[in-house]
Coordinates of C-alpha atoms in Angstrom, one line a residue:
X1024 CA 13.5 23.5 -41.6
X1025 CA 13.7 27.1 -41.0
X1026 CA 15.0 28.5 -37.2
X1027 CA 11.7 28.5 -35.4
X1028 CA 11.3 24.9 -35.9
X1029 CA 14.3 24.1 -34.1
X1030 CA 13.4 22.9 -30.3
X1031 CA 16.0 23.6 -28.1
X1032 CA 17.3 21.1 -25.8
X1033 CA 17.8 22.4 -21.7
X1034 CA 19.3 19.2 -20.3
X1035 CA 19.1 19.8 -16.0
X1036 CA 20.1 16.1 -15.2
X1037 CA 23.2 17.9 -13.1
X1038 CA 20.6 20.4 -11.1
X1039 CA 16.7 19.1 -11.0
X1040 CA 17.7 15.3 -11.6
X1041 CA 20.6 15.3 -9.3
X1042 CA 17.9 16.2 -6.3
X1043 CA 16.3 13.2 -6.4
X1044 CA 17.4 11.1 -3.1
X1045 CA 20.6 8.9 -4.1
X1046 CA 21.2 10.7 -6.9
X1047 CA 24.0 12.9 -6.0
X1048 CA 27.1 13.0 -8.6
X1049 CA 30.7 13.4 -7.6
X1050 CA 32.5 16.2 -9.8
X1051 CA 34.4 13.6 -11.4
X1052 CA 31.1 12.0 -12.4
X1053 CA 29.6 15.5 -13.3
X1054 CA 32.6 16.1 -15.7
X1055 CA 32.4 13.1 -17.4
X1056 CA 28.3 13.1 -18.0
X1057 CA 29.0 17.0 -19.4
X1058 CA 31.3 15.4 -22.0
X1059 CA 29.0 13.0 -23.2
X1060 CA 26.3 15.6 -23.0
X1061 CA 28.2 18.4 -25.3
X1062 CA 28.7 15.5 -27.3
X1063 CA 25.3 14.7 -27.5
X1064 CA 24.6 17.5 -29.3
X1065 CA 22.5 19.3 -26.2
X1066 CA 22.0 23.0 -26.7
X1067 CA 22.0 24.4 -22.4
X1068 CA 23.5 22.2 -19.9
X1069 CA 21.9 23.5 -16.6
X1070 CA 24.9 22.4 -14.6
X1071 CA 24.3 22.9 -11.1
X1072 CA 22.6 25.4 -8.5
X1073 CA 26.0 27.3 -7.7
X1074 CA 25.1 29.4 -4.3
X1075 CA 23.4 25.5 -2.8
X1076 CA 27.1 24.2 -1.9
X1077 CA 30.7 24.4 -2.4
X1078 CA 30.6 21.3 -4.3
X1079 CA 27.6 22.8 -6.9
X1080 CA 30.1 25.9 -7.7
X1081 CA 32.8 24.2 -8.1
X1082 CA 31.1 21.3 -10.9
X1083 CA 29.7 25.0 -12.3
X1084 CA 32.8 26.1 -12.8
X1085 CA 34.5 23.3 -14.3
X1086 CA 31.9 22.4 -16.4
X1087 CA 32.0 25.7 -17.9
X1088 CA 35.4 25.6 -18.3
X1089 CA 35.7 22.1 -20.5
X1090 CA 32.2 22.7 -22.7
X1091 CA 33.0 23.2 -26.3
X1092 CA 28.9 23.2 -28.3
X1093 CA 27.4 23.5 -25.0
X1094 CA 25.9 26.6 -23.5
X1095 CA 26.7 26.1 -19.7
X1096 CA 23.8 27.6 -17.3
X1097 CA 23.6 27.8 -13.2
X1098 CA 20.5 28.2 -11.2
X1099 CA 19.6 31.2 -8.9
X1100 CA 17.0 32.6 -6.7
X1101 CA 15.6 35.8 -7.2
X1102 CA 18.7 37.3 -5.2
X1103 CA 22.1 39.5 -6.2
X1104 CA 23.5 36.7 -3.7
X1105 CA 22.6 33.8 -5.8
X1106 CA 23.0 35.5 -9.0
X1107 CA 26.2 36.6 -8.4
X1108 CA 27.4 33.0 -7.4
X1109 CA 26.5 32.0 -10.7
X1110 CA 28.3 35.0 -12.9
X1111 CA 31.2 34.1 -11.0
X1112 CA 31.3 30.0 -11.7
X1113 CA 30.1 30.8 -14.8
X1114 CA 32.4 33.9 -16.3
X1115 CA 35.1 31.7 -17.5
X1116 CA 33.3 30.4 -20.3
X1117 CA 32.8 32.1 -23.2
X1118 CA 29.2 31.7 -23.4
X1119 CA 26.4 31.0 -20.7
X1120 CA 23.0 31.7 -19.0
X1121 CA 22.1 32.6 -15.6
X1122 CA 18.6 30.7 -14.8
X1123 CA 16.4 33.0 -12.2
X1124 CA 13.3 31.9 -10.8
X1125 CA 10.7 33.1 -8.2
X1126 CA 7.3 31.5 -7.0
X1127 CA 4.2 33.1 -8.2
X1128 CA 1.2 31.0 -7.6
X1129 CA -0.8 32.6 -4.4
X1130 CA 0.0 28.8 -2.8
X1131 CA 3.4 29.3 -3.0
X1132 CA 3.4 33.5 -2.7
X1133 CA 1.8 32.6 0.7
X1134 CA 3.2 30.2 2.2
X1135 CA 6.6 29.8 0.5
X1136 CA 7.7 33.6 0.2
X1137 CA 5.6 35.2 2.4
X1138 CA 5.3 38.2 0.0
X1139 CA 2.6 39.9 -1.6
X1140 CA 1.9 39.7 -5.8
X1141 CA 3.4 43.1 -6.1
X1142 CA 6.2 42.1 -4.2
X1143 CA 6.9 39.3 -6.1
X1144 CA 7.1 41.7 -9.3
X1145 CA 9.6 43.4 -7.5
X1146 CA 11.7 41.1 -7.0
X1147 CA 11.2 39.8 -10.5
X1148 CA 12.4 43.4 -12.0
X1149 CA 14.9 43.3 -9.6
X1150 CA 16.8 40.2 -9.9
X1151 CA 16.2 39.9 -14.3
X1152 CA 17.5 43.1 -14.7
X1153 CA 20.5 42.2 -12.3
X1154 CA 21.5 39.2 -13.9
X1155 CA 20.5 40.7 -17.3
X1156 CA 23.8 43.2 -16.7
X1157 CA 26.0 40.2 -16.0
X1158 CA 25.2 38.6 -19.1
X1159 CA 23.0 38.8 -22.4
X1160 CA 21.5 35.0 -21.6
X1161 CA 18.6 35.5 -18.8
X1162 CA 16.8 32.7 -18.4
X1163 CA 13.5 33.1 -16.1
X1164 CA 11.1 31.3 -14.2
X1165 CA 7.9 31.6 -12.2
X1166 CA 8.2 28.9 -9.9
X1167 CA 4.5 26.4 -9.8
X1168 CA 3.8 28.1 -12.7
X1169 CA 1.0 25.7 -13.6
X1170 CA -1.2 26.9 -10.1
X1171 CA -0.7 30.4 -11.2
X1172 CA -3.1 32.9 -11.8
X1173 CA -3.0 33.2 -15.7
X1174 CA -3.6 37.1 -15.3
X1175 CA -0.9 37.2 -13.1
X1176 CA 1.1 35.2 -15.3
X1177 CA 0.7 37.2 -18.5
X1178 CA 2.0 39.7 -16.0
X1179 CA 5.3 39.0 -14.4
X1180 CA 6.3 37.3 -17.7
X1181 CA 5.8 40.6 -19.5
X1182 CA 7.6 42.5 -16.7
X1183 CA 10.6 39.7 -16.8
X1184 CA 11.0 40.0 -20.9
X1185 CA 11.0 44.3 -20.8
X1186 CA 13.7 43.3 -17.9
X1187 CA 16.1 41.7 -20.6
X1188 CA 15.2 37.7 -19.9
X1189 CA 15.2 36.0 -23.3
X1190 CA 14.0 32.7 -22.2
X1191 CA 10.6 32.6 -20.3
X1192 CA 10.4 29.0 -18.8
X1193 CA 6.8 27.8 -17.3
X1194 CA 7.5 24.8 -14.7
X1195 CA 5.1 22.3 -14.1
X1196 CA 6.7 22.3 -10.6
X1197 CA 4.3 19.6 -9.1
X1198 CA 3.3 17.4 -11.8
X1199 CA 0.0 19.0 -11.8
X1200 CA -0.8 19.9 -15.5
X1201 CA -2.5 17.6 -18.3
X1202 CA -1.5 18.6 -21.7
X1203 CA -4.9 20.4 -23.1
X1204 CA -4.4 22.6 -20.0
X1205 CA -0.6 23.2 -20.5
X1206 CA -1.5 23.7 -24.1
X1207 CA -4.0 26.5 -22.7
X1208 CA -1.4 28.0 -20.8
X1209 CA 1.4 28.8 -23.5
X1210 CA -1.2 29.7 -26.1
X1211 CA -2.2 31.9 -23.5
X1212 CA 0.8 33.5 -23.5
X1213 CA 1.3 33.8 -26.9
X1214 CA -1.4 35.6 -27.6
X1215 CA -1.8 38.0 -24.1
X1216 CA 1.5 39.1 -24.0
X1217 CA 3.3 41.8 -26.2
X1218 CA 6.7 41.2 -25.5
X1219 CA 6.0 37.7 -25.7
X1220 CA 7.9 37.5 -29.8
X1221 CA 11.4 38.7 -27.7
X1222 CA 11.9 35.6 -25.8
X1223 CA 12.3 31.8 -26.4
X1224 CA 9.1 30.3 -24.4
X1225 CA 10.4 26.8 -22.2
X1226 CA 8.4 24.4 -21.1
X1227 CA 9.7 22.4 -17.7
X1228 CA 7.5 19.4 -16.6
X1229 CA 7.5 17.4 -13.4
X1230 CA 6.3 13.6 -14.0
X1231 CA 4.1 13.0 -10.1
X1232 CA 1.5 11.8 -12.4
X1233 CA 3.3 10.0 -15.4
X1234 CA 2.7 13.3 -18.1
X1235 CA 5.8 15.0 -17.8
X1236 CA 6.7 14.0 -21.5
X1237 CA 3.0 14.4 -23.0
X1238 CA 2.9 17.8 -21.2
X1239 CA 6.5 18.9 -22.3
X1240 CA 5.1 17.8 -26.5
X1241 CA 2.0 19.7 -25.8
X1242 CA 3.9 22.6 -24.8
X1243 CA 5.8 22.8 -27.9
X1244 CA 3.2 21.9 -30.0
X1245 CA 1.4 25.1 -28.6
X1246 CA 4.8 27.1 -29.5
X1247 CA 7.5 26.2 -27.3
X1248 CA 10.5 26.2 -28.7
X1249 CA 12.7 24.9 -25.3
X1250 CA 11.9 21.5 -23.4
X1251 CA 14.1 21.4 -20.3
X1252 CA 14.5 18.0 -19.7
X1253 CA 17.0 15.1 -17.8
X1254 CA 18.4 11.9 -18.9
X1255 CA 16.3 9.2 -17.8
X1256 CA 14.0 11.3 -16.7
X1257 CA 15.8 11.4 -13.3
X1258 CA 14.7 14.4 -11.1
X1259 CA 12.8 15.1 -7.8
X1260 CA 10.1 13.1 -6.9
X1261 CA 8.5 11.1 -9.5
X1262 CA 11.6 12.9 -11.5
X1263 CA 11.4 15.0 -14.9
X1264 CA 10.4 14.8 -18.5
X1265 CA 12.6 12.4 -20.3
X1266 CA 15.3 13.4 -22.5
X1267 CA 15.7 10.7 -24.4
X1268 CA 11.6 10.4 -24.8
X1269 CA 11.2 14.1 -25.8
X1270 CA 14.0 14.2 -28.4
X1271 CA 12.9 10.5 -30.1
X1272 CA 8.8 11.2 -29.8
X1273 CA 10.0 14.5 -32.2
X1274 CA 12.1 12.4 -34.9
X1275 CA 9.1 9.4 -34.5
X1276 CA 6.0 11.2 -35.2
X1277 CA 8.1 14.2 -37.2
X1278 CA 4.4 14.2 -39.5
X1279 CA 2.4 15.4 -36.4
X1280 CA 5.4 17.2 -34.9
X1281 CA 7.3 18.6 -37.7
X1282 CA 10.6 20.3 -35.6
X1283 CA 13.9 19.1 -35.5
X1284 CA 16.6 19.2 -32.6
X1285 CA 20.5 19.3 -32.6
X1286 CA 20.7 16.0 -30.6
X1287 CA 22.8 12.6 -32.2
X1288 CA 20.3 10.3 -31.1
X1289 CA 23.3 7.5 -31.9
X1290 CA 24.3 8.4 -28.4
X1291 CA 21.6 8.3 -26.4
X1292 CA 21.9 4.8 -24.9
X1293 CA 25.5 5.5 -24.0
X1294 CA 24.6 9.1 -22.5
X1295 CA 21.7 6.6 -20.5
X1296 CA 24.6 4.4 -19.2
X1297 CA 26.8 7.4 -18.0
X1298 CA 24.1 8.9 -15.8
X1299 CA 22.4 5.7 -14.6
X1300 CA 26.6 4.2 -13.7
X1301 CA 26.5 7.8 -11.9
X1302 CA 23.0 7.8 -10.1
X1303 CA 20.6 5.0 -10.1
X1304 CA 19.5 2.2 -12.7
X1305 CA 17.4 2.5 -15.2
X1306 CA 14.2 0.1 -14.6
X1307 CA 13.6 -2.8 -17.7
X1308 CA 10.7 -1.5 -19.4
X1309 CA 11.5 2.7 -19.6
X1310 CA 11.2 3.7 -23.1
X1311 CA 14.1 4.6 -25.3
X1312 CA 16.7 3.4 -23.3
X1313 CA 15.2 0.4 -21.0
X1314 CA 16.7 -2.8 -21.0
X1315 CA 13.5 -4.3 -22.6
X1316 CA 13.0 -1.1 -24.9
X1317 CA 14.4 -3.3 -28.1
X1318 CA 13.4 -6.8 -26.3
X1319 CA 10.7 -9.1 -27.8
X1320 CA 9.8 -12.3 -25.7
X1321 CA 6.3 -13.0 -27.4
X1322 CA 6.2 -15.6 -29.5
X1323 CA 3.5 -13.5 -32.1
X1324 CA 5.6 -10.2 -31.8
X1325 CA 8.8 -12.2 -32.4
X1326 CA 7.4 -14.1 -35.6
X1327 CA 6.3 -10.6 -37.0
X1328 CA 9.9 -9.4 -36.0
X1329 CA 11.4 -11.9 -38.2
X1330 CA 9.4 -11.0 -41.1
X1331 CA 9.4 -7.1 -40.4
X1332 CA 11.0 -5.3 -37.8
X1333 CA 8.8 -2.3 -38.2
X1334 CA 5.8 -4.9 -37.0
X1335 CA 6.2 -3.9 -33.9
X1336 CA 9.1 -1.6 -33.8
X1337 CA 8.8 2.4 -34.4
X1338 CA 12.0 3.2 -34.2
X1339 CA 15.6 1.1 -35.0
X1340 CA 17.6 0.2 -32.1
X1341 CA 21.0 1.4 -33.8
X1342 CA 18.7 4.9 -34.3
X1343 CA 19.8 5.3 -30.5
X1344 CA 22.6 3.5 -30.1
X1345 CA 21.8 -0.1 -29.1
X1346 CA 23.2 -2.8 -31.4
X1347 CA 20.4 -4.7 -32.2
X1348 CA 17.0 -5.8 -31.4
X1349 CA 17.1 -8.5 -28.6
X1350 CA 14.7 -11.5 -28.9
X1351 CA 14.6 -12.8 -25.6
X1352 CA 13.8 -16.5 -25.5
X1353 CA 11.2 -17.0 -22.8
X1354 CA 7.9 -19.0 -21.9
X1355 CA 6.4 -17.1 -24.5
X1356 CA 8.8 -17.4 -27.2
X1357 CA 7.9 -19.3 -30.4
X1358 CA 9.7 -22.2 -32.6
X1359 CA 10.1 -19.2 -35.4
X1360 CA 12.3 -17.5 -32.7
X1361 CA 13.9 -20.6 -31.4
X1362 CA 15.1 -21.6 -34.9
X1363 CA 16.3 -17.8 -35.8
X1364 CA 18.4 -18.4 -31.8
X1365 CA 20.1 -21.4 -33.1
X1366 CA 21.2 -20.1 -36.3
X1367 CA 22.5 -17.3 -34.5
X1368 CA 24.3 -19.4 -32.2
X1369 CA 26.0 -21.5 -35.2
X1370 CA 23.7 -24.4 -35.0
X1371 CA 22.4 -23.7 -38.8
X1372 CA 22.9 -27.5 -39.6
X1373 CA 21.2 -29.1 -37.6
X1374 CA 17.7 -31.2 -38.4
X1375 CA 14.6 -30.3 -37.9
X1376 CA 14.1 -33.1 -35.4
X1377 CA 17.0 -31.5 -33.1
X1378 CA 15.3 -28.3 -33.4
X1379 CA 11.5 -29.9 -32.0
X1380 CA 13.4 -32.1 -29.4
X1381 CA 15.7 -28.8 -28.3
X1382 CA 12.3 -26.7 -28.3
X1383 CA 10.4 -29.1 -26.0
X1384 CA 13.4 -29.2 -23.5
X1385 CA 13.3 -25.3 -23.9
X1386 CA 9.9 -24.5 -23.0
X1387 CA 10.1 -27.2 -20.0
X1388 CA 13.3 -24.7 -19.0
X1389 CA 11.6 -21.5 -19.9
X1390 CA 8.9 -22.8 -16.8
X1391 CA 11.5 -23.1 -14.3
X1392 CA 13.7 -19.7 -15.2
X1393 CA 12.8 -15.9 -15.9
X1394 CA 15.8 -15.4 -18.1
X1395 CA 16.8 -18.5 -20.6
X1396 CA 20.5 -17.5 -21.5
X1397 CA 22.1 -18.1 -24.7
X1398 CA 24.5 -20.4 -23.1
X1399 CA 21.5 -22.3 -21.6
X1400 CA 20.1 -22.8 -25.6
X1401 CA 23.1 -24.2 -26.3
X1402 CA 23.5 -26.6 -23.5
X1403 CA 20.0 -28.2 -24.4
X1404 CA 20.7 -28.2 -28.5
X1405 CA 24.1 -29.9 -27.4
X1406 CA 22.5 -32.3 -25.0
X1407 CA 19.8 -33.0 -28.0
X1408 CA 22.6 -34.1 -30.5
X1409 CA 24.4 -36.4 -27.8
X1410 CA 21.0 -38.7 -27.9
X1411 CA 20.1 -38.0 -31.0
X1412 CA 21.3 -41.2 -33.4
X1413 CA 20.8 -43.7 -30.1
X1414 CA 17.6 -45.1 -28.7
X1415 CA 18.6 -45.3 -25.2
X1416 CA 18.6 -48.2 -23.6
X1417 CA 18.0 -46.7 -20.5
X1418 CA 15.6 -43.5 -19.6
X1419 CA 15.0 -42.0 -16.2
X1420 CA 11.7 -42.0 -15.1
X1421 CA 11.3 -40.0 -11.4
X1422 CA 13.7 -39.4 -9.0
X1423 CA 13.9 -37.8 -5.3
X1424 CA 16.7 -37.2 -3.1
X1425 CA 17.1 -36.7 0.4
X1426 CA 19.7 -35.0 1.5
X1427 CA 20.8 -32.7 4.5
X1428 CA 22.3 -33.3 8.0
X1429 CA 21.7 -36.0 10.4
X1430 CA 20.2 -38.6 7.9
X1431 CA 21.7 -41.0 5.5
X1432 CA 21.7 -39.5 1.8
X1433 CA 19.1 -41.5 0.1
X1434 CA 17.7 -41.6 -3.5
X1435 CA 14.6 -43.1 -5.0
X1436 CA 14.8 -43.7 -8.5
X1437 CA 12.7 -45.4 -11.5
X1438 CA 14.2 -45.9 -14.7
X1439 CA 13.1 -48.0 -17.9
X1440 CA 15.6 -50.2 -18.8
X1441 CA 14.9 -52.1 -21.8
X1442 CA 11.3 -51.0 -22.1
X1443 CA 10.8 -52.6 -18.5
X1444 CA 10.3 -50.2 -15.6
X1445 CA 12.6 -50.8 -12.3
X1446 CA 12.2 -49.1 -8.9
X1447 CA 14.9 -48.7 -6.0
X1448 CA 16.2 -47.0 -2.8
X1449 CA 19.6 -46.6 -2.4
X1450 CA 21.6 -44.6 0.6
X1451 CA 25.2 -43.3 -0.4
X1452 CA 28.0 -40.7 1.0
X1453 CA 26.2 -38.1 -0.6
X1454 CA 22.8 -37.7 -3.1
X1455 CA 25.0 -38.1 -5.9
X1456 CA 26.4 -41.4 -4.9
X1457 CA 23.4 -42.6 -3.8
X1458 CA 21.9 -41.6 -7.5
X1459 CA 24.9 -43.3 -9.0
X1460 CA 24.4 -46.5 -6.7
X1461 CA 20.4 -46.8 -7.7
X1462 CA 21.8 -46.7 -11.5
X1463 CA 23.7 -49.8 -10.6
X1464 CA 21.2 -51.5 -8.5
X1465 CA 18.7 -51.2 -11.7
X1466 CA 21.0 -51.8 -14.4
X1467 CA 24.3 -54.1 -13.3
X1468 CA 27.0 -52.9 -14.7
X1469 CA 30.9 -52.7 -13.9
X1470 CA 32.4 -49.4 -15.0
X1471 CA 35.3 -47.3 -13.3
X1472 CA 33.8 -43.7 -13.2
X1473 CA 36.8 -41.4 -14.5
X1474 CA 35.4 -37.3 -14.4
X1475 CA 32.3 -36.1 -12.3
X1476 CA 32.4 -32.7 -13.4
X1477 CA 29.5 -29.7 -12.8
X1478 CA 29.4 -26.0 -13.8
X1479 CA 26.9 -23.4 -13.9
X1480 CA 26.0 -22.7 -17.5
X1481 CA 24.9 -19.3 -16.3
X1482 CA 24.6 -16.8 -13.3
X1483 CA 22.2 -17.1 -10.4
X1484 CA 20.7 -19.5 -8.1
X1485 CA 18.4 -20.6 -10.5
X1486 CA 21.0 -21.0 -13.4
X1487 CA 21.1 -24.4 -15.8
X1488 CA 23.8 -26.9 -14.2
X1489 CA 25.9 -28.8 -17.0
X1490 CA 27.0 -32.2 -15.4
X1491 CA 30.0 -34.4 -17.3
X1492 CA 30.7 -37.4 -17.0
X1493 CA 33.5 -39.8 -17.5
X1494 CA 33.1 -44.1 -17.5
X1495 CA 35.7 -46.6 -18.9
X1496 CA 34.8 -50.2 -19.4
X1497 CA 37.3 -52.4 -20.5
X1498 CA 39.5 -49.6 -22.2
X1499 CA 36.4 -47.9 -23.6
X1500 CA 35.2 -44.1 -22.5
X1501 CA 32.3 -42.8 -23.1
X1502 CA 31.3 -39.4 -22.1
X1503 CA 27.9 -38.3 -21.3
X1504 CA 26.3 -34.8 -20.5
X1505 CA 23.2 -32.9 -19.3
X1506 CA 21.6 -30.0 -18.4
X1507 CA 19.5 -29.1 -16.0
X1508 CA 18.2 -26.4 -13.2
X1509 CA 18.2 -29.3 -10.7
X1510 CA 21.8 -30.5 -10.1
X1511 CA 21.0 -34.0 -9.3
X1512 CA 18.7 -34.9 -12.2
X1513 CA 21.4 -33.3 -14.7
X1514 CA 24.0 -35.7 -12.5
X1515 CA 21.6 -38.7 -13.3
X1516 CA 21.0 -37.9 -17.0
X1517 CA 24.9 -37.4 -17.5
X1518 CA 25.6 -40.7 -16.2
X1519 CA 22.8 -42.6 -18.3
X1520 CA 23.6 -40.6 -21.1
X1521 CA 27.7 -42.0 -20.5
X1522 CA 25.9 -45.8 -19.6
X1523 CA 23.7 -45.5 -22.9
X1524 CA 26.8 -44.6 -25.3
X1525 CA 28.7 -47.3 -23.4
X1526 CA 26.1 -50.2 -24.2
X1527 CA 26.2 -48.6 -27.9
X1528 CA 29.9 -49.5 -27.9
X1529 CA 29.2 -52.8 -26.8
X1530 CA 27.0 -53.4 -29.4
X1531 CA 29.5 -52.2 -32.3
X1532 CA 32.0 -54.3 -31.0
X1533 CA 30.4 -57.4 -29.7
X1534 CA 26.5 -57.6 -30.5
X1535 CA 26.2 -61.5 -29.4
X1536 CA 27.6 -60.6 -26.4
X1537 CA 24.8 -57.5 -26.2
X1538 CA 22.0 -59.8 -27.3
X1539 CA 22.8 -61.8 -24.7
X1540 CA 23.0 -59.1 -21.7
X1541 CA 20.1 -58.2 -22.9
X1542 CA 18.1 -61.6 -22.7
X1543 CA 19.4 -61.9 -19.2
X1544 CA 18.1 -58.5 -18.2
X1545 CA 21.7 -57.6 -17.6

């Protein structure tokens, strides 16, 4: 691709993002993120606002001391104050850009400046050609560009080029714009003003109503060839075009937008991480770099995943630095998924009748929990192969517990033992011995109970419980687990799953014995 299809990449994460509220960065912070952003491959790293604070010109000025690809850049107002501030945090580095701006839209003019139109050009003539001596990088801007007059416009940025800027950037200061009329707007340019082939033009979009990103590709579709731009799409307000959207919508749809940029896109993600550990996070569903950018719960989008990726992918996840695609097992998740889970999870072997009785316990779970865990999968496939060469002797039916202060712990319980159906009430020290007292009521039985062991399979107060438990009989142990979101029905399930391997055991090693127990209803 020849030079004027290369977009250039004006990352202002450090200046316009770190104005939105709670977004403010330590220098430490800064530092690192300007690392990872040279790295990056990012062409002008607006660094900071120098004159605002002590703390902006001093991240200025180490962050132009420690860039090596970078161009470093620092924002003024259209006064020798401010621009000076900026040459001076600025000069150590070998290369940079001083970033002028003024208002010019009669809103702003007004109400903002109080100053006149020819005032304003003035101060544009002015303050360009004073920073223009300072440095050969001028970057300016007409402040709410997009509620400018377009006259007025073709104008100043004519005046601001013969003054020695070589970057004209047009903000979309409010959000305001839709693309066909920011598309007007630099075509306008293009062809009104004569100077107009000695500067770069830049296209800088606010996102107040969601088309920061469509404006920003409209922009350079219409011929311009800078999109100034944050990570995460941080900034004020509703924040700023997206990085990380801008630079991936260009290598995605490369046959409608046929440019190229300088970025890795390998390090997006990580870049992503950086900023959001320094600012805010990131929500689930942003694009590119969003939790659930790569994350397929569907049960349909997950079956075409298996058998293509690019059914409902457009890009690769590794393209920006994530590891791999993420099927998240959910309510909506499908046994084509589940299966693909378990051989994931080293469960390759096991039978297809495992798999259907694991599956139904793991839709019942998906009900109960937003987030199924891997660790959860496993707990049900395990609990599956504990029952799955026995028919139990002894199923739970229903359950309830009362529990709390001032009352006796009580449990109701039905279980089937032996096909017949038994009901009782039992009180105990606690719901668990209460539970463990019904078993015994129902089914009579003398065992010593050796481990009552629970754990959280995963985080949260609606995480899977895994109960063990422990019984010896006569120098037999059996040990029997379950899972569950309720505690108490997992401790109930353990302990019948234990009972049920116990009467196996009898069997083996004395069925008459069995046969009779069971004609008694023992």
């Amino acid at each position: 691709m020849s030079d004027k299809d290369k977009i250039f990449i004006f990352d202002t994460t450090m200046r316009d993002g770190e104005q939105s509220p709670g977004a403010s960065m330590s220098l430490e912070e800064k530092i690192q993120i300007a690392r990872i952003f040279d790295e990056l491959g990012i062409d002008i790293i607006e660094a900071g606002f120098p004159i605002a604070s002590p703390g902006d010109f001093e991240a200025v000025t180490a962050i132009s001391k420690i860039l090596k690809n970078s161009i470093p850049c620092g924002l003024s107002r259209a006064s020798k104050k401010d621009i000076d501030a900026c040459h001076e945090a600025l000069k150590a580095a070998p290369r940079f850009r001083i970033h002028t701006f003024i208002s010019t839209s009669p809103l702003h003019m007004k109400h903002k400046l109080n100053k006149s139109p020819e005032q304003v050009l003035d101060a544009i003539k002015e303050s360009v050609t004073y920073a223009r001596n300072l440095t050969d990088d001028v970057e300016w801007s007409p402040e709410d560009g997009t509620r400018t007059d377009m006259d007025y416009m073709c104008k100043s940025v004519e005046l601001a080029i013969s003054c020695g800027a070589t970057t004209i950037n047009i903000p979309d200061t409010v959000g305001y714009t839709i693309p066909s009329e920011y598309t007007k707007i630099i075509t306008t340019l293009k062809n009104k003003v004569p100077n107009i082939d000695k500067a770069i033009l830049s296209v800088h979009c606010h996102n107040d109503l969601g088309l920061a990103v469509a404006n920003s590709l409209a922009g350079v579709q219409a011929g311009a060839r800078q999109v100034e731009c944050t990570i995460n799409g941080i900034g004020e307000r509703a924040g700023n075009a997206a990085l990380e959207e801008i630079v991936m919508a260009i290598r995605t749809r490369n046959d409608l937008m046929p440019y190229t940029t300088g970025i890795k896109t390998e390090l997006l993600s990580k870049a992503s991480k950086v900023v959001s550990n320094a600012t805010f996070p990131v929500q689930f569903n942003k694009a590119i770099v969003g939790k659930n950018a790569f994350a397929h719960e569907a049960g349909i989008h997950q079956d075409g995943m298996l058998k293509n990726r690019e059914t409902y992918e457009i890009m690769t996840p590794e393209s920006v630095g994530v590891k791999k695609t993420s099927l998240v097992m959910g309510k909506h998740s499908g046994r084509h998924a589940f299966k693909e889970k378990l051989n994931d999870l080293g469960y390759a072997d096991v039978t297809d009748d495992i798999i259907q009785t694991a599956f139904g316990k793991f839709k019942i779970l998906a009900d109960k929990k937003k987030h199924v865990y891997d660790d959860d999968i496993m707990a049900l496939v395990d609990d599956s192969l504990i029952t799955d060469n026995q028919v139990n002797a002894i199923n739970l039916k229903s359950l309830k517990v009362f529990a709390g202060t001032g009352e006796p712990q009580k449990a109701e319980m039905t279980l089937d033992v032996y096909g017949e159906v038994k009901s009782t009430s039992e009180t105990g020290d606690g719901p668990v011995d209460a539970i463990f007292k019904c078993i015994k009521v129902l089914y009579p039985h003398d065992v010593k109970l050796l481990l009552y062991q629970v754990h959280a399979v995963t985080e949260g107060t609606d995480a899977q419980a895994t109960v063990s438990v422990r019984i010896e009989e006569k120098g037999k142990t059996t040990v029997g687990q379950a899972a569950d979101t309720d505690t108490l029905v997992a401790s109930a399930n353990a302990y019948l799953s234990a009972l049920n391997k116990m009467i196996i055991k009898r069997k083996k090693t004395a069925p008459m014995e069995h046969e009779t127990q069971k004609v008694k209803g023992i």
